[in-house]
mmCIF file with all atom_site columns, C-alpha atoms in Angstrom:
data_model
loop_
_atom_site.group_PDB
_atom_site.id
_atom_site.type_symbol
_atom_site.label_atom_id
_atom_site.label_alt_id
_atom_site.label_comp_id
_atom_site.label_asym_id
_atom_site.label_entity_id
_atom_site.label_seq_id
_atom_site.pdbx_PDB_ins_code
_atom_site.Cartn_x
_atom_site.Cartn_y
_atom_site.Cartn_z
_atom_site.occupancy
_atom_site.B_iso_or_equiv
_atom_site.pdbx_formal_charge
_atom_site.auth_seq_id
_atom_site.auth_comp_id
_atom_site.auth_asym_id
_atom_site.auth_atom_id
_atom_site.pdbx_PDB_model_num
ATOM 1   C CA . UNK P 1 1   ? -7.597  -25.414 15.797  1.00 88.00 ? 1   UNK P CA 1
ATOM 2   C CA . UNK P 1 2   ? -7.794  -24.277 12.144  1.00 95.00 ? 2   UNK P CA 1
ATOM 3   C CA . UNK P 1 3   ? -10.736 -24.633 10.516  1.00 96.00 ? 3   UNK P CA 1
ATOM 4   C CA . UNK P 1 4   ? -10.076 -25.851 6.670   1.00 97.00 ? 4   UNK P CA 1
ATOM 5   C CA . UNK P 1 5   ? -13.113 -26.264 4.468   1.00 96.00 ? 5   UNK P CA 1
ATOM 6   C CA . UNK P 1 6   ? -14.549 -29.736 3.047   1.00 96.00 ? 6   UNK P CA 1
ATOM 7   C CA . UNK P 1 7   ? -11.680 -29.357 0.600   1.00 96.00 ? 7   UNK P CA 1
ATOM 8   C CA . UNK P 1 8   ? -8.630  -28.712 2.946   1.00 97.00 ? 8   UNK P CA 1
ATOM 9   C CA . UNK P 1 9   ? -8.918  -25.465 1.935   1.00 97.00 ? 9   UNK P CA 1
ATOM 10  C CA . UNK P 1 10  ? -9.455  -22.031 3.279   1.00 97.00 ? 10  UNK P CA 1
ATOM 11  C CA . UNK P 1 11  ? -8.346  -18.589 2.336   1.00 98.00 ? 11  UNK P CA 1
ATOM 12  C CA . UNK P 1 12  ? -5.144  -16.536 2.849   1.00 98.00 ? 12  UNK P CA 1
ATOM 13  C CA . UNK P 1 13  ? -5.558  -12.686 2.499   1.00 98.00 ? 13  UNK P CA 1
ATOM 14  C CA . UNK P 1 14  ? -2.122  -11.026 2.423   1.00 97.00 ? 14  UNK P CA 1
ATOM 15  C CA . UNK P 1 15  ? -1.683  -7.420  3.069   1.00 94.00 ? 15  UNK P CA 1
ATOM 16  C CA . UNK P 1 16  ? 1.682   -5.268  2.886   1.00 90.00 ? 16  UNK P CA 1
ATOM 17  C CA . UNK P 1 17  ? 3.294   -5.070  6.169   1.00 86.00 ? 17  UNK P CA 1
ATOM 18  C CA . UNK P 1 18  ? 4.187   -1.787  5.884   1.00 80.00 ? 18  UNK P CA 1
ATOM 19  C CA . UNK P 1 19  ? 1.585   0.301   3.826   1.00 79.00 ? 19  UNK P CA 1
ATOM 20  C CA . UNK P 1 20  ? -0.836  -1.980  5.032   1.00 83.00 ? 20  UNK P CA 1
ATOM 21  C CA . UNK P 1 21  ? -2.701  -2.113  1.487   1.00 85.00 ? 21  UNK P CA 1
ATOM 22  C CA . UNK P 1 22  ? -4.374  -5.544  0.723   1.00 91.00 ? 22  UNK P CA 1
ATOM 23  C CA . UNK P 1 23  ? -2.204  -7.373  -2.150  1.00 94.00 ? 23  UNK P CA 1
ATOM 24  C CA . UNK P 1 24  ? -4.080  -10.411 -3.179  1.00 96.00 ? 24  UNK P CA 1
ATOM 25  C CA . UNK P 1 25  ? -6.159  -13.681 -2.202  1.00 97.00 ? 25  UNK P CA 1
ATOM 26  C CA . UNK P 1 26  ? -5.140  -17.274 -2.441  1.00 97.00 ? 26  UNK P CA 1
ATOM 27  C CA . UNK P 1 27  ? -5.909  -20.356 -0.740  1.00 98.00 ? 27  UNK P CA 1
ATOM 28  C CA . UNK P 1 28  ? -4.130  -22.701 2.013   1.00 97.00 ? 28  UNK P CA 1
ATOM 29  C CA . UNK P 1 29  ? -4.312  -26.129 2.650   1.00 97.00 ? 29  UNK P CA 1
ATOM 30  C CA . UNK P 1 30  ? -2.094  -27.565 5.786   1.00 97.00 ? 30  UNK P CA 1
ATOM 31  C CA . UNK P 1 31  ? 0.692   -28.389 3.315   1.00 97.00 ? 31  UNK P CA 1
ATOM 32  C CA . UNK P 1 32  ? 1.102   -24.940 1.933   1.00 97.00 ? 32  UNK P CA 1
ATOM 33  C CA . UNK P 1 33  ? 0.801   -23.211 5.516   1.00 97.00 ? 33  UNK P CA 1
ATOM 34  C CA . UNK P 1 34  ? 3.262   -25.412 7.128   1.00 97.00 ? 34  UNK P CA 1
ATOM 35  C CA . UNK P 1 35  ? 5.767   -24.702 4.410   1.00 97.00 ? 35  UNK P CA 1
ATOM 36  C CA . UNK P 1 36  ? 5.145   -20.762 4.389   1.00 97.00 ? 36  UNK P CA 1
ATOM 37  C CA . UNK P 1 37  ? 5.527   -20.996 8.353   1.00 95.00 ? 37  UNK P CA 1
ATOM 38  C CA . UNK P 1 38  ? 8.687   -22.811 7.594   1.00 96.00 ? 38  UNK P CA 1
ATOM 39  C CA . UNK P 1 39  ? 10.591  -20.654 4.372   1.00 96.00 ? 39  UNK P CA 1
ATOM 40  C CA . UNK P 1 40  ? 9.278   -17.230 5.825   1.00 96.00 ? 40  UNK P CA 1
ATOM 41  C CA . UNK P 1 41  ? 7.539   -17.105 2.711   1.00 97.00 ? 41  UNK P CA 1
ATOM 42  C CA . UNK P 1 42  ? 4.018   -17.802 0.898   1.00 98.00 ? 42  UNK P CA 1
ATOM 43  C CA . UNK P 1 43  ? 2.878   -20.497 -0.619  1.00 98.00 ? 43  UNK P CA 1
ATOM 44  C CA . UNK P 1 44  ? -0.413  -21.340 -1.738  1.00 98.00 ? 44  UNK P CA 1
ATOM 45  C CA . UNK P 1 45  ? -2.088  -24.262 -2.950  1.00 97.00 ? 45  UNK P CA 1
ATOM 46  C CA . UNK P 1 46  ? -3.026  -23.343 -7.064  1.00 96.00 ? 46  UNK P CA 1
ATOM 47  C CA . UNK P 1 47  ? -6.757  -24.964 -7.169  1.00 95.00 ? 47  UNK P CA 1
ATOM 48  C CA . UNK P 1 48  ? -6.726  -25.017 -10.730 1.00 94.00 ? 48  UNK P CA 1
ATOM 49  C CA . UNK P 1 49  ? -2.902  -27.290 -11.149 1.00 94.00 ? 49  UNK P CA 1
ATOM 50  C CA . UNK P 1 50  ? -4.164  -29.056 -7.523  1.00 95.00 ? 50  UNK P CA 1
ATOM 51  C CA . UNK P 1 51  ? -0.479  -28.615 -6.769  1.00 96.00 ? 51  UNK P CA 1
ATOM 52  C CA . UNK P 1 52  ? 1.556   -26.320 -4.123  1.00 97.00 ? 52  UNK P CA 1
ATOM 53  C CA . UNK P 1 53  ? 2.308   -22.752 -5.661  1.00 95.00 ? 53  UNK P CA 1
ATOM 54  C CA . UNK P 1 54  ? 5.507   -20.563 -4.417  1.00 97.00 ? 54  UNK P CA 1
ATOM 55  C CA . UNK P 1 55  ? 4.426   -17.299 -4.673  1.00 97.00 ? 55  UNK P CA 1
ATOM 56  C CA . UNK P 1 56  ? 7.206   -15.521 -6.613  1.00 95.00 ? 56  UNK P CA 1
ATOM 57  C CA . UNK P 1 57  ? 9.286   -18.669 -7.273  1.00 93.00 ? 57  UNK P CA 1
ATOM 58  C CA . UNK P 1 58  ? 9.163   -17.604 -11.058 1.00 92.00 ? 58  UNK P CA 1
ATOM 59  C CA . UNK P 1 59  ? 8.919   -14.025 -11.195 1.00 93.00 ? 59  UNK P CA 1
ATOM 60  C CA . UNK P 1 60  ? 11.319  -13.722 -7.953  1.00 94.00 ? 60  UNK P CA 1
ATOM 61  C CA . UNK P 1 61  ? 7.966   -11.069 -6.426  1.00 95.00 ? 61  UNK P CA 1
ATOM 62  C CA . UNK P 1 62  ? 7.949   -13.201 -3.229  1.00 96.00 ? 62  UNK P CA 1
ATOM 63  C CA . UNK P 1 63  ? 6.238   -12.610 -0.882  1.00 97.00 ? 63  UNK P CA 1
ATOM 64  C CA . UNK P 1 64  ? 8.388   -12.524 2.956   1.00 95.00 ? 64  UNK P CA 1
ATOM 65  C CA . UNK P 1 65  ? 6.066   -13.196 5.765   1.00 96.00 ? 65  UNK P CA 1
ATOM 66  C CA . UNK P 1 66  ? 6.045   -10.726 8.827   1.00 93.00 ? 66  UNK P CA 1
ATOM 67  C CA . UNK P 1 67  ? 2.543   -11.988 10.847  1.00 94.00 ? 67  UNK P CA 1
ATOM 68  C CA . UNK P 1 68  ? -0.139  -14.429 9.894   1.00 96.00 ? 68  UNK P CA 1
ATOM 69  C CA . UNK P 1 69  ? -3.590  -14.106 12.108  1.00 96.00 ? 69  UNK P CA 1
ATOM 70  C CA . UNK P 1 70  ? -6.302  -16.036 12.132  1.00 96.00 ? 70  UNK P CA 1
ATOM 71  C CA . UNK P 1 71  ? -9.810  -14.749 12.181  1.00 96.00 ? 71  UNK P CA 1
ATOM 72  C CA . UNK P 1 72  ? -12.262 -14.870 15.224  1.00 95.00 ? 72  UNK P CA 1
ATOM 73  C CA . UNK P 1 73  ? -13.655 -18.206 13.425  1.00 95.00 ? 73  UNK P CA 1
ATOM 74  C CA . UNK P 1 74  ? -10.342 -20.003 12.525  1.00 96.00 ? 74  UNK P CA 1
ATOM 75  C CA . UNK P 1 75  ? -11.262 -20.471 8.813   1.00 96.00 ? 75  UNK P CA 1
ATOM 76  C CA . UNK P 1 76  ? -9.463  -17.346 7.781   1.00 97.00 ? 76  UNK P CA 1
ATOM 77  C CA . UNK P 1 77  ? -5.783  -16.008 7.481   1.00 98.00 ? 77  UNK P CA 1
ATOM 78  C CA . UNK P 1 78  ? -4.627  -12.825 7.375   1.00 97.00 ? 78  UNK P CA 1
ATOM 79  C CA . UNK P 1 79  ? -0.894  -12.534 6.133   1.00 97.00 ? 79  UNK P CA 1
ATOM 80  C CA . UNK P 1 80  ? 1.205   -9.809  6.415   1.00 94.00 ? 80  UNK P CA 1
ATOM 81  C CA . UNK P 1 81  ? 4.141   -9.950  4.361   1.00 94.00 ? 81  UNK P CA 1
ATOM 82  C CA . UNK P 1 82  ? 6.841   -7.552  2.845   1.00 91.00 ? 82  UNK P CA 1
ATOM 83  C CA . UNK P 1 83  ? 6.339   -7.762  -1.327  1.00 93.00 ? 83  UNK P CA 1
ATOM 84  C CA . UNK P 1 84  ? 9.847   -8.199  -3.289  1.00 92.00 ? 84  UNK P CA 1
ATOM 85  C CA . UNK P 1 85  ? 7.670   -6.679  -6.143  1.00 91.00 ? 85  UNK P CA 1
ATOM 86  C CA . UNK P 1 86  ? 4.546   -6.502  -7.953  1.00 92.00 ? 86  UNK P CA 1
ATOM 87  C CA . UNK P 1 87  ? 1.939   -9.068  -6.423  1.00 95.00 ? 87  UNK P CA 1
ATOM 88  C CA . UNK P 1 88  ? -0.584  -9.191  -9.428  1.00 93.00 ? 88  UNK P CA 1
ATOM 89  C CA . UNK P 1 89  ? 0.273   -11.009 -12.849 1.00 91.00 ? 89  UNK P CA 1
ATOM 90  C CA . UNK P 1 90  ? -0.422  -8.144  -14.567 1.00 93.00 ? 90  UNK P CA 1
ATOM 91  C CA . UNK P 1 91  ? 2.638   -6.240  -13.152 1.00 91.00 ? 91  UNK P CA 1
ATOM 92  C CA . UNK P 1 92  ? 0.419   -4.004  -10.584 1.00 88.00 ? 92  UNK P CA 1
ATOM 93  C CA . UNK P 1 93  ? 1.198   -3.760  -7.249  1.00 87.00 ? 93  UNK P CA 1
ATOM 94  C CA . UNK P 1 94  ? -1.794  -5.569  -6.044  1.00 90.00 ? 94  UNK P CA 1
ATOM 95  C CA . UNK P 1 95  ? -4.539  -7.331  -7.331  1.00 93.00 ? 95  UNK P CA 1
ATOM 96  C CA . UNK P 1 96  ? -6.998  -5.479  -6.382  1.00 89.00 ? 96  UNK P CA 1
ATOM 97  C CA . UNK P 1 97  ? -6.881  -2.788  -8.425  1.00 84.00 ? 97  UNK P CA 1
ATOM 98  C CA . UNK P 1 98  ? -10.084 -2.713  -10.660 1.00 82.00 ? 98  UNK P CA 1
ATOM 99  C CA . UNK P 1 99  ? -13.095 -0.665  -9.566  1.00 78.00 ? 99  UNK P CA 1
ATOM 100 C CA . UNK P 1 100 ? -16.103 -2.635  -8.785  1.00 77.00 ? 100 UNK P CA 1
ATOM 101 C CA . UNK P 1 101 ? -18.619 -2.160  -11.544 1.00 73.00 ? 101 UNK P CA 1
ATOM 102 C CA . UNK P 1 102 ? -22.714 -3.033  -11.715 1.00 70.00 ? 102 UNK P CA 1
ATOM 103 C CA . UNK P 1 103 ? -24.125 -4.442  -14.717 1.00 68.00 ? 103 UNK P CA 1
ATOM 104 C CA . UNK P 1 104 ? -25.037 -0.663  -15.738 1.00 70.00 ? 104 UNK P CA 1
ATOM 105 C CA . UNK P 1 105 ? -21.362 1.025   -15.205 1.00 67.00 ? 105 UNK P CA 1
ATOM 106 C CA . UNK P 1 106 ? -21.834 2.423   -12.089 1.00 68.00 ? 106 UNK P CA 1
ATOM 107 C CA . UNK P 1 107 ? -19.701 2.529   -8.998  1.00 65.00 ? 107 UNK P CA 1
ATOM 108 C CA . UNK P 1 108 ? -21.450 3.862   -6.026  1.00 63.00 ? 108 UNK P CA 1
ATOM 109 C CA . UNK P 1 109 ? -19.001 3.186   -3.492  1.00 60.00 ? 109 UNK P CA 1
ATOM 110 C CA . UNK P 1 110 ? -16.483 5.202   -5.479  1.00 58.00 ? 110 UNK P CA 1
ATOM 111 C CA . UNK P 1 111 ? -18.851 8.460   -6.082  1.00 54.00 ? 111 UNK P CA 1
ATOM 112 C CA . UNK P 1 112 ? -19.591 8.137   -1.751  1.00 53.00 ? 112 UNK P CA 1
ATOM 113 C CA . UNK P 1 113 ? -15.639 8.231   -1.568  1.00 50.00 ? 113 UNK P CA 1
ATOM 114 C CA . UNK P 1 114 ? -15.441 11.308  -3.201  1.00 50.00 ? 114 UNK P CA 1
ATOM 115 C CA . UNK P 1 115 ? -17.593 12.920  -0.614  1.00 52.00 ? 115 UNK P CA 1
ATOM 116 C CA . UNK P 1 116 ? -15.842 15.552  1.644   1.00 49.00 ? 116 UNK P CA 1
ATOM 117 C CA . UNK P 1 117 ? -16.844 13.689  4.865   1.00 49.00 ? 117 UNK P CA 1
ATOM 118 C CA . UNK P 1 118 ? -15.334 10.232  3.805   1.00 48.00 ? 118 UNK P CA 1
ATOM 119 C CA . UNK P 1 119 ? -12.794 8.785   5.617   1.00 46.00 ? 119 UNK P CA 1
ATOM 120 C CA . UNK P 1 120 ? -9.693  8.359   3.596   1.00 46.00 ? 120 UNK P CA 1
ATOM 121 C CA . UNK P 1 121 ? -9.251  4.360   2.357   1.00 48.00 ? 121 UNK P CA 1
ATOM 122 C CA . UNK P 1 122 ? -6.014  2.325   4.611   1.00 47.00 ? 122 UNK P CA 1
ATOM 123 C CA . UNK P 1 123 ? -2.760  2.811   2.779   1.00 67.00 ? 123 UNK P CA 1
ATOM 124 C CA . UNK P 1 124 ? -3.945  6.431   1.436   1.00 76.00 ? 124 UNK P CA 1
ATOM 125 C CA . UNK P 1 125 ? -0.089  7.862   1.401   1.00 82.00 ? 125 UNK P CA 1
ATOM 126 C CA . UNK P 1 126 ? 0.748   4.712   -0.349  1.00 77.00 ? 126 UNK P CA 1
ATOM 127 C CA . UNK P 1 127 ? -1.737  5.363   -2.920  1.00 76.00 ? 127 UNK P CA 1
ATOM 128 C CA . UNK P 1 128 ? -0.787  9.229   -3.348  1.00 86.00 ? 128 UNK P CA 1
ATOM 129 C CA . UNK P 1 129 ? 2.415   8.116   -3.899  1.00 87.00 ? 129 UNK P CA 1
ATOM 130 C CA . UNK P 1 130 ? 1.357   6.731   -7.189  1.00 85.00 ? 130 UNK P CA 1
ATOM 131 C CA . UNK P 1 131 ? -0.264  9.928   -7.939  1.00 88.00 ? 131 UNK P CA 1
ATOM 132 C CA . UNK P 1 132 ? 2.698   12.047  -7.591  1.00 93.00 ? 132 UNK P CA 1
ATOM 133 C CA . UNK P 1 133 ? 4.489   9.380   -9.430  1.00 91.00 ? 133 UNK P CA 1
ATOM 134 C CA . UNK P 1 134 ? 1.918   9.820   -12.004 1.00 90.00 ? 134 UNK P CA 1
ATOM 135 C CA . UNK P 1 135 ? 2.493   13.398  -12.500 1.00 93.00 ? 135 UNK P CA 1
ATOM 136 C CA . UNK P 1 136 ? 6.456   13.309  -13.031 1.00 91.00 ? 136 UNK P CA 1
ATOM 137 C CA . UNK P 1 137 ? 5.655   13.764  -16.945 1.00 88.00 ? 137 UNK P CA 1
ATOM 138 C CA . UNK P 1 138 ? 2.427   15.299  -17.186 1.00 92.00 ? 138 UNK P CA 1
ATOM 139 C CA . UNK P 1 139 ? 2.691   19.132  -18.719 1.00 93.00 ? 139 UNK P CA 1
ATOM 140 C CA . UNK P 1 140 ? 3.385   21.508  -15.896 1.00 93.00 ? 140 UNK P CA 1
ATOM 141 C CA . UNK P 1 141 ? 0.830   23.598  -18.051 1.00 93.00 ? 141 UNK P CA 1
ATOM 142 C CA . UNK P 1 142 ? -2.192  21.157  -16.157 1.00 90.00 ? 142 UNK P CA 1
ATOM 143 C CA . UNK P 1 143 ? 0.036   19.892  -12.894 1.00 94.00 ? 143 UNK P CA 1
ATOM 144 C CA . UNK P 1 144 ? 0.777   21.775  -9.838  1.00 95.00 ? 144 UNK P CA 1
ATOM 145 C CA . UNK P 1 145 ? 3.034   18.769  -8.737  1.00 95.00 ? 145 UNK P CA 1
ATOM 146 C CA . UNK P 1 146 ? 4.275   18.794  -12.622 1.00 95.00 ? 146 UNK P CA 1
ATOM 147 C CA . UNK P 1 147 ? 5.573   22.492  -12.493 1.00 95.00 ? 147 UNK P CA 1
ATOM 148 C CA . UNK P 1 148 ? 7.349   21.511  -9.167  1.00 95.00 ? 148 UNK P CA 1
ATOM 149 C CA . UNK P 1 149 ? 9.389   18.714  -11.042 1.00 95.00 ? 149 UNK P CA 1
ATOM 150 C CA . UNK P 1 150 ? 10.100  21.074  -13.464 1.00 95.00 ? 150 UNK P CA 1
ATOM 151 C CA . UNK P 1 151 ? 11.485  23.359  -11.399 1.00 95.00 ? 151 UNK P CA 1
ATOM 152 C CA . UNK P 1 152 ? 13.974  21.031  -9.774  1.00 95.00 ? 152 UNK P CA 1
ATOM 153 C CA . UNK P 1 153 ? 15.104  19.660  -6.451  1.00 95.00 ? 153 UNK P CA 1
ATOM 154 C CA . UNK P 1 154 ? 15.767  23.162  -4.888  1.00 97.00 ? 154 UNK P CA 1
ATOM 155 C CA . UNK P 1 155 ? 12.633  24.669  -4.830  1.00 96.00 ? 155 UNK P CA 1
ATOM 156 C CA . UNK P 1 156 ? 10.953  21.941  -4.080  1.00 96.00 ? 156 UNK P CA 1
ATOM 157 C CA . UNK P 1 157 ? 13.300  21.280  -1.013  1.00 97.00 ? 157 UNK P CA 1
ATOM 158 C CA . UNK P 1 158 ? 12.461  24.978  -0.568  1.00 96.00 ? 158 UNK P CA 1
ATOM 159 C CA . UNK P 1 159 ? 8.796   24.107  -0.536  1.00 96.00 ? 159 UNK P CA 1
ATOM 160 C CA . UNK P 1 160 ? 9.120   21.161  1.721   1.00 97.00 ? 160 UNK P CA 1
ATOM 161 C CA . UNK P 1 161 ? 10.882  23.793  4.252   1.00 97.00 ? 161 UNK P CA 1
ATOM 162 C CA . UNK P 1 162 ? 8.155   26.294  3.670   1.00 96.00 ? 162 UNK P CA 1
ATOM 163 C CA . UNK P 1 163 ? 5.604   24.055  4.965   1.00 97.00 ? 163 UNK P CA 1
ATOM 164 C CA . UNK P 1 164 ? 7.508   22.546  7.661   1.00 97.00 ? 164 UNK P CA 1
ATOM 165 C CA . UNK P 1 165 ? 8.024   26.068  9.258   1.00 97.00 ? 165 UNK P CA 1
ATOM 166 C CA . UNK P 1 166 ? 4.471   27.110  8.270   1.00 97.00 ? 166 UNK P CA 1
ATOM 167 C CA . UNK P 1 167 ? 3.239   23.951  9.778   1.00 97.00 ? 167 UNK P CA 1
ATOM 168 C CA . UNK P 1 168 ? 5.101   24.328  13.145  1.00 97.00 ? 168 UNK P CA 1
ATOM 169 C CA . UNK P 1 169 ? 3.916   28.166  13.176  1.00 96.00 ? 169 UNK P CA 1
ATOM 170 C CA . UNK P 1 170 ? 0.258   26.649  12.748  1.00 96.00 ? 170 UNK P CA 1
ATOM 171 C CA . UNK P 1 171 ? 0.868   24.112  15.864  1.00 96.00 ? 171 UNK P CA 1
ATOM 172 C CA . UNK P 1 172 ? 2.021   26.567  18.188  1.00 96.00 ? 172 UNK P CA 1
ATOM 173 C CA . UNK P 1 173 ? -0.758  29.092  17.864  1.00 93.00 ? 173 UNK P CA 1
ATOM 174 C CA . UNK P 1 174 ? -3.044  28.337  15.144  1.00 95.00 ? 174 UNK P CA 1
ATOM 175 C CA . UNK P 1 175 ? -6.813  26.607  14.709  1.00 95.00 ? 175 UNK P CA 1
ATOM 176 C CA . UNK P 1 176 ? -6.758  23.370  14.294  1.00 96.00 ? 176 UNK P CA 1
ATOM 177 C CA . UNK P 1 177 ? -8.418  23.554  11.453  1.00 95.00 ? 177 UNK P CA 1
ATOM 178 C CA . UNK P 1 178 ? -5.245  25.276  9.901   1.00 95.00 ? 178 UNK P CA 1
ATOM 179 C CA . UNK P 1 179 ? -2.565  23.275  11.320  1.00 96.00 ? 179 UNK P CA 1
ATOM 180 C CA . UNK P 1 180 ? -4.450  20.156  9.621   1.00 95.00 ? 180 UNK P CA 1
ATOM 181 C CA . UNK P 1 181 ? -3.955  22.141  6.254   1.00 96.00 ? 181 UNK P CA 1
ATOM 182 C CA . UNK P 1 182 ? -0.614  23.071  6.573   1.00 96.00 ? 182 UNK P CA 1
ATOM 183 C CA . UNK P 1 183 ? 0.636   19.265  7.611   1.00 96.00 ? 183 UNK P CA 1
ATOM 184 C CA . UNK P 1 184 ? -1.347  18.078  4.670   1.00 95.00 ? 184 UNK P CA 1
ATOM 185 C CA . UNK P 1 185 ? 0.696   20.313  2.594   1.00 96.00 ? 185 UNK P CA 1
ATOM 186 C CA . UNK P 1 186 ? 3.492   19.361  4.277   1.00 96.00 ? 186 UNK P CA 1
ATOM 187 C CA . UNK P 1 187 ? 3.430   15.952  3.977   1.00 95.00 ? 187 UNK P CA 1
ATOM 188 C CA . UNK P 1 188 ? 2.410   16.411  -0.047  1.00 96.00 ? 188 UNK P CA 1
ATOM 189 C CA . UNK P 1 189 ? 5.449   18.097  -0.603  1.00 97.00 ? 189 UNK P CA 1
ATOM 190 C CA . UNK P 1 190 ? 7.595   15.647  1.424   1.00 97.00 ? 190 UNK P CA 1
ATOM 191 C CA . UNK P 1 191 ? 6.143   13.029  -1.401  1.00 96.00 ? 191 UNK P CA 1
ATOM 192 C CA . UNK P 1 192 ? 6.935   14.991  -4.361  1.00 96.00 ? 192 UNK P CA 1
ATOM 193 C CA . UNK P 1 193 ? 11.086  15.596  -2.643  1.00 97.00 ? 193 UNK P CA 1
ATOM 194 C CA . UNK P 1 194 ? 10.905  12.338  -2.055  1.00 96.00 ? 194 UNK P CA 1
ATOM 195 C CA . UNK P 1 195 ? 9.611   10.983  -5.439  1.00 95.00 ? 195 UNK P CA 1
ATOM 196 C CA . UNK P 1 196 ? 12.346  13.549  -6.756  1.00 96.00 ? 196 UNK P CA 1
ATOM 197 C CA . UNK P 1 197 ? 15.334  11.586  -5.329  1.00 96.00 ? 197 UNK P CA 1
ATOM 198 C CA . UNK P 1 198 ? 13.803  8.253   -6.284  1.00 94.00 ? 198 UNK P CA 1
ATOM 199 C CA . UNK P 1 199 ? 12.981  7.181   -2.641  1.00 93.00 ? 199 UNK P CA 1
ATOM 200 C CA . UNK P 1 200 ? 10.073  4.960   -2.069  1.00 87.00 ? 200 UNK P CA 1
ATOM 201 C CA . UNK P 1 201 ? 7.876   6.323   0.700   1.00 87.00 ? 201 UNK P CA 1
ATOM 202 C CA . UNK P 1 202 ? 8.000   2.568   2.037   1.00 82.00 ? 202 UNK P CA 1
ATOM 203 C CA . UNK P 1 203 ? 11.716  3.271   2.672   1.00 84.00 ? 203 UNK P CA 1
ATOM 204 C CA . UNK P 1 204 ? 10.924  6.020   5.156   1.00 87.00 ? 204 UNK P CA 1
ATOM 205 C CA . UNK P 1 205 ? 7.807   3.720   6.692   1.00 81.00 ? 205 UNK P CA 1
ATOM 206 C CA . UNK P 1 206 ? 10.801  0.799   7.395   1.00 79.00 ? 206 UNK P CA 1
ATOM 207 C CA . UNK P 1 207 ? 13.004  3.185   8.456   1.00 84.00 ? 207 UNK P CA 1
ATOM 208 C CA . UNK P 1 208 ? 9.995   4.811   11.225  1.00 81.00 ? 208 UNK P CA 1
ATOM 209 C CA . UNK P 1 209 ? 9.169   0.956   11.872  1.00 74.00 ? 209 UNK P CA 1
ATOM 210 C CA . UNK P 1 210 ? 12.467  0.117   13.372  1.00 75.00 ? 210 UNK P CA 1
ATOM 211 C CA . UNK P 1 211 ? 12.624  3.147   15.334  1.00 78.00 ? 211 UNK P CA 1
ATOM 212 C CA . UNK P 1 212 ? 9.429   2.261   17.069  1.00 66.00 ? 212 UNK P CA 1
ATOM 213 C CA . UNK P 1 213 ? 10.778  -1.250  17.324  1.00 56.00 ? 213 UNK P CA 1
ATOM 214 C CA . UNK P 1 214 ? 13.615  -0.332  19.368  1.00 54.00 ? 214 UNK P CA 1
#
């Protein structure tokens, strides 16, 4: 049985289905979970109106529900949903996208993340995406990725085929140190070709998703 709070509440995390980044926090009461159960998509209960909220119903960013979990205590959901577009109000992809900051400025957890022996963060390609993205317009003078746009789709096809071979070279009789290097490359430049035809890496993800499905 579900465990609601004093209130009839208890929160809903939802993460992308496919990139598995977290996209927001809301909050559930029976109502609101019975009705995203029964439209296949979330709804939340808007504390502050004390009314149910469709998630998307104005800006048409719904969110479609693939999985909703409970946690080991039952007062938790976890919601995994496919995004029709930006989650956050503020037109970002999720809401979660402000670095925590102390009272003096400082982010810790980020400067520990920049260490060579962290572990990347979930949804890593998703985020590199952005980056790449990101670099479309920047002066190929400063950009590595910048002078590869500027050089067109060929050559960086060409690259992408570079890397491929060098990477299978590297898996047949190579360290393992090296093949790692050469598939990181190799997937970079996949990113950049695929950034280059306008193809969201989610695309591919789907696309790898219903392959395993079947």
């Amino acid at each position: 049985m579900l465990k609601f709070d004093d209130k009839g509440l208890m929160p809903a995390i939802i993460q992308d289905a496919i990139s598995g980044r977290v996209l927001m926090m809301g909050w559930m009461n029976a109502e609101s979970l019975q009705k995203t159960h029964e439209s296949g998509e979330v709804w939340f209960f808007s504390r502050s109106r004390n009314e149910l909220w469709h998630k998307g119903a104005t800006s048409g960013n719904v969110l479609r529900v693939r999985d909703i979990r409970t946690d080991c205590d039952a007062d938790a959901l976890l919601i995994q949903a496919l995004p029709a577009g930006p989650t956050c109000h503020t037109g970002e992809e999720s809401c979660f996208h402000k670095p925590y900051m102390t009272s003096d400025g400082l982010n810790d957890f980020a400067d520990r993340s920049a260490q060579p022996d962290a572990l990347p963060r979930a949804g890593f390609l998703d985020l590199l995406e952005g980056v790449v993205a990101s670099r479309r317009n920047a002066s190929p003078d400063t950009s590595y990725t910048a002078r590869l746009f500027a050089k067109g789709r060929f050559k960086i096809a060409q690259k992408v085929g570079e890397e491929g071979l060098e990477t299978a070279m590297a898996g047949v009789a190579q360290e393992d140190e090296r093949l790692i290097d050469e598939a990181s490359d190799l997937l970079f430049h996949l990113l950049v070709l695929l950034n280059e035809r306008q193809i969201p890496l989610r695309q591919v993800l789907q696309q790898l998703e219903l392959r395993h499905v079947k």
